[in-house]
Amino acid sequence: MAKVSVYNMEGKEVGTIELNDDVFGVKVNEHLVHMAVVQQLANNRQGTQKAKTRSEVSGGGRKPWRQKGTGHARQGSTRSPQWKGGGVVFAPVPRDYSFKLNKKEKRAALKSALTSKVQENNLLVLDELKFGEIKTKNFVKVMNNLNVEKGLVVIADNDANVVMSARNVENVDTTLVNTINVYDVMKAKKLVLTKDAVAKIEEVYA
C-alpha cells in the first residue's frame, strides 16, 4: 500500500495514511482513461449545429434560363450550392455525439486516473477541510498553504461553506466523491482529498 502524508489546513504535515492498492495502486490503463475523457467531452456537446441543404432553402422553383443558347452554363435551380443563397452541400444537422462506457470501464478508468496522481506525487490528503463561514479568502489561504495553484478538491459530503468559498477561485474546483470523474481528475494539476473523501472513495470503488 502506498503511504502519503496527511496535511492540516495550515499546510503542516500531521501524519500519514495508507492508500488502498485496489483503488490507488492499480495498473494504469491509458486507453480507458482516454476513452473516459473523450466520452465526457462528447456527452457535453450540444450537437445543435444546423445548415440548410438545397431542399430546405426557399425559392428555386423554376429553371433560371433555358438549357441551350444563352452562353451560360446550364442551370436547373437558383438554390443549387454554387448559387448565392443556395443550399449547403452535406450540411451539418443536429445529432447526438454521446456514447456509453460500461460501468466496469468507468470504474477502471477512474482508478487509473487516481493511481496516476499518486505515482506523479500530485495527490494531497487533508485531515479536514471546514470553514465557519463562506469566505473566499479562507479557501485561498488553505490552497496557498498547500501550494495548490491548479487543482481539484474532493470532499466527502456537501459542505456549503467549502463549496461556496471555492466557487470564485480561479483554476481550483471542488467536487463530491459521488460526482468525481476522470476528466476533472486528469485536468487538475494537484488532486486534494480530505481523509473522509479517501475513506469514501475506497469504500465505493475498492
PDB file of C-alpha atoms in Angstrom, residues 18-126:
ATOM      1  CA  GLU A  18      -2.084   4.181   3.688  1.00  0.00           C
ATOM      2  CA  LEU A  19      -3.988   4.131   0.423  1.00  0.00           C
ATOM      3  CA  ASN A  20      -5.805   1.018  -0.756  1.00  0.00           C
ATOM      4  CA  ASP A  21      -3.961  -0.516  -3.735  1.00  0.00           C
ATOM      5  CA  ASP A  22      -7.286  -1.689  -5.189  1.00  0.00           C
ATOM      6  CA  VAL A  23      -8.092   1.968  -5.879  1.00  0.00           C
ATOM      7  CA  PHE A  24      -4.863   3.982  -5.724  1.00  0.00           C
ATOM      8  CA  GLY A  25      -2.372   1.317  -6.825  1.00  0.00           C
ATOM      9  CA  VAL A  26      -3.821  -0.337  -9.913  1.00  0.00           C
ATOM     10  CA  LYS A  27      -2.119  -0.787 -13.266  1.00  0.00           C
ATOM     11  CA  VAL A  28      -2.787   2.402 -15.232  1.00  0.00           C
ATOM     12  CA  ASN A  29      -4.841   1.767 -18.371  1.00  0.00           C
ATOM     13  CA  GLU A  30      -4.189   4.832 -20.538  1.00  0.00           C
ATOM     14  CA  HIS A  31      -6.646   3.710 -23.211  1.00  0.00           C
ATOM     15  CA  LEU A  32      -9.567   3.571 -20.759  1.00  0.00           C
ATOM     16  CA  VAL A  33      -8.588   6.942 -19.297  1.00  0.00           C
ATOM     17  CA  HIS A  34      -8.559   8.407 -22.807  1.00  0.00           C
ATOM     18  CA  MET A  35     -11.944   6.869 -23.634  1.00  0.00           C
ATOM     19  CA  ALA A  36     -13.488   8.199 -20.406  1.00  0.00           C
ATOM     20  CA  VAL A  37     -12.253  11.729 -21.141  1.00  0.00           C
ATOM     21  CA  VAL A  38     -13.465  11.576 -24.752  1.00  0.00           C
ATOM     22  CA  GLN A  39     -16.844  10.266 -23.591  1.00  0.00           C
ATOM     23  CA  GLN A  40     -17.362  13.086 -21.115  1.00  0.00           C
ATOM     24  CA  LEU A  41     -16.403  15.761 -23.632  1.00  0.00           C
ATOM     25  CA  ALA A  42     -18.591  14.146 -26.308  1.00  0.00           C
ATOM     26  CA  ASN A  43     -21.553  13.848 -23.948  1.00  0.00           C
ATOM     27  CA  ASN A  44     -21.247  17.550 -23.131  1.00  0.00           C
ATOM     28  CA  ARG A  45     -21.564  18.575 -26.786  1.00  0.00           C
ATOM     29  CA  GLN A  46     -24.916  20.101 -27.662  1.00  0.00           C
ATOM     30  CA  GLY A  47     -24.918  18.848 -31.252  1.00  0.00           C
ATOM     31  CA  THR A  48     -27.318  21.604 -32.338  1.00  0.00           C
ATOM     32  CA  GLN A  49     -25.346  22.843 -35.356  1.00  0.00           C
ATOM     33  CA  LYS A  50     -27.587  23.097 -38.425  1.00  0.00           C
ATOM     34  CA  ALA A  51     -27.385  24.411 -42.008  1.00  0.00           C
ATOM     35  CA  LYS A  52     -29.914  24.063 -44.813  1.00  0.00           C
ATOM     36  CA  THR A  53     -29.457  21.804 -47.810  1.00  0.00           C
ATOM     37  CA  ARG A  54     -30.721  22.712 -51.293  1.00  0.00           C
ATOM     38  CA  SER A  55     -34.027  21.015 -50.486  1.00  0.00           C
ATOM     39  CA  GLU A  56     -34.612  23.252 -47.461  1.00  0.00           C
ATOM     40  CA  VAL A  57     -33.757  26.762 -48.699  1.00  0.00           C
ATOM     41  CA  SER A  58     -36.556  28.849 -50.198  1.00  0.00           C
ATOM     42  CA  GLY A  59     -37.008  29.589 -53.888  1.00  0.00           C
ATOM     43  CA  GLY A  60     -35.561  27.883 -56.935  1.00  0.00           C
ATOM     44  CA  GLY A  61     -38.818  26.509 -58.238  1.00  0.00           C
ATOM     45  CA  ARG A  62     -38.198  27.289 -61.881  1.00  0.00           C
ATOM     46  CA  LYS A  63     -35.263  26.842 -64.204  1.00  0.00           C
ATOM     47  CA  PRO A  64     -33.447  30.244 -64.290  1.00  0.00           C
ATOM     48  CA  TRP A  65     -32.911  30.168 -68.063  1.00  0.00           C
ATOM     49  CA  ARG A  66     -33.355  27.802 -70.960  1.00  0.00           C
ATOM     50  CA  GLN A  67     -30.971  24.883 -71.351  1.00  0.00           C
ATOM     51  CA  LYS A  68     -29.221  25.985 -74.538  1.00  0.00           C
ATOM     52  CA  GLY A  69     -28.302  29.063 -76.496  1.00  0.00           C
ATOM     53  CA  THR A  70     -27.687  31.616 -73.721  1.00  0.00           C
ATOM     54  CA  GLY A  71     -23.917  31.325 -73.442  1.00  0.00           C
ATOM     55  CA  HIS A  72     -24.289  30.482 -69.744  1.00  0.00           C
ATOM     56  CA  ALA A  73     -23.680  27.114 -68.177  1.00  0.00           C
ATOM     57  CA  ARG A  74     -26.863  25.088 -67.836  1.00  0.00           C
ATOM     58  CA  GLN A  75     -28.673  25.577 -64.511  1.00  0.00           C
ATOM     59  CA  GLY A  76     -31.683  23.822 -63.072  1.00  0.00           C
ATOM     60  CA  SER A  77     -32.273  25.838 -59.903  1.00  0.00           C
ATOM     61  CA  THR A  78     -31.125  29.008 -58.196  1.00  0.00           C
ATOM     62  CA  ARG A  79     -30.930  27.063 -54.927  1.00  0.00           C
ATOM     63  CA  SER A  80     -28.021  24.877 -56.089  1.00  0.00           C
ATOM     64  CA  PRO A  81     -24.939  25.098 -53.824  1.00  0.00           C
ATOM     65  CA  GLN A  82     -22.956  27.209 -56.307  1.00  0.00           C
ATOM     66  CA  TRP A  83     -25.574  29.991 -56.224  1.00  0.00           C
ATOM     67  CA  LYS A  84     -25.661  32.831 -53.688  1.00  0.00           C
ATOM     68  CA  GLY A  85     -28.371  31.897 -51.212  1.00  0.00           C
ATOM     69  CA  GLY A  86     -28.204  28.271 -52.300  1.00  0.00           C
ATOM     70  CA  GLY A  87     -28.124  25.246 -50.040  1.00  0.00           C
ATOM     71  CA  VAL A  88     -25.037  23.813 -48.363  1.00  0.00           C
ATOM     72  CA  VAL A  89     -23.510  20.589 -49.665  1.00  0.00           C
ATOM     73  CA  PHE A  90     -23.517  17.889 -46.952  1.00  0.00           C
ATOM     74  CA  ALA A  91     -24.904  20.407 -44.448  1.00  0.00           C
ATOM     75  CA  PRO A  92     -24.478  19.613 -40.732  1.00  0.00           C
ATOM     76  CA  VAL A  93     -27.648  18.515 -38.963  1.00  0.00           C
ATOM     77  CA  PRO A  94     -28.481  18.203 -35.233  1.00  0.00           C
ATOM     78  CA  ARG A  95     -27.020  14.998 -33.849  1.00  0.00           C
ATOM     79  CA  ASP A  96     -26.217  13.242 -30.614  1.00  0.00           C
ATOM     80  CA  TYR A  97     -22.468  12.820 -30.066  1.00  0.00           C
ATOM     81  CA  SER A  98     -22.787  10.856 -26.831  1.00  0.00           C
ATOM     82  CA  PHE A  99     -21.711   7.264 -26.414  1.00  0.00           C
ATOM     83  CA  LYS A 100     -21.597   4.869 -23.495  1.00  0.00           C
ATOM     84  CA  LEU A 101     -18.890   3.168 -21.483  1.00  0.00           C
ATOM     85  CA  ASN A 102     -19.916   0.275 -19.302  1.00  0.00           C
ATOM     86  CA  LYS A 103     -19.637   0.544 -15.517  1.00  0.00           C
ATOM     87  CA  LYS A 104     -16.534  -1.620 -15.226  1.00  0.00           C
ATOM     88  CA  GLU A 105     -14.703   0.512 -17.778  1.00  0.00           C
ATOM     89  CA  LYS A 106     -15.681   3.729 -15.974  1.00  0.00           C
ATOM     90  CA  ARG A 107     -14.528   2.367 -12.608  1.00  0.00           C
ATOM     91  CA  ALA A 108     -11.241   1.116 -14.069  1.00  0.00           C
ATOM     92  CA  ALA A 109     -10.632   4.476 -15.769  1.00  0.00           C
ATOM     93  CA  LEU A 110     -11.211   6.400 -12.534  1.00  0.00           C
ATOM     94  CA  LYS A 111      -8.923   4.066 -10.591  1.00  0.00           C
ATOM     95  CA  SER A 112      -6.241   4.547 -13.260  1.00  0.00           C
ATOM     96  CA  ALA A 113      -6.614   8.329 -13.024  1.00  0.00           C
ATOM     97  CA  LEU A 114      -6.321   8.273  -9.221  1.00  0.00           C
ATOM     98  CA  THR A 115      -3.328   5.934  -9.376  1.00  0.00           C
ATOM     99  CA  SER A 116      -1.566   8.198 -11.873  1.00  0.00           C
ATOM    100  CA  LYS A 117      -1.906  11.131  -9.447  1.00  0.00           C
ATOM    101  CA  VAL A 118      -0.320   9.037  -6.685  1.00  0.00           C
ATOM    102  CA  GLN A 119       2.526   7.940  -8.968  1.00  0.00           C
ATOM    103  CA  GLU A 120       3.178  11.540 -10.019  1.00  0.00           C
ATOM    104  CA  ASN A 121       3.155  12.732  -6.359  1.00  0.00           C
ATOM    105  CA  ASN A 122       0.284  15.055  -7.226  1.00  0.00           C
ATOM    106  CA  LEU A 123      -2.144  13.726  -4.621  1.00  0.00           C
ATOM    107  CA  LEU A 124      -2.517  15.553  -1.300  1.00  0.00           C
ATOM    108  CA  VAL A 125      -4.576  14.404   1.682  1.00  0.00           C
ATOM    109  CA  LEU A 126      -6.093  16.889   4.141  1.00  0.00           C
TER     110      LEU A 126
END
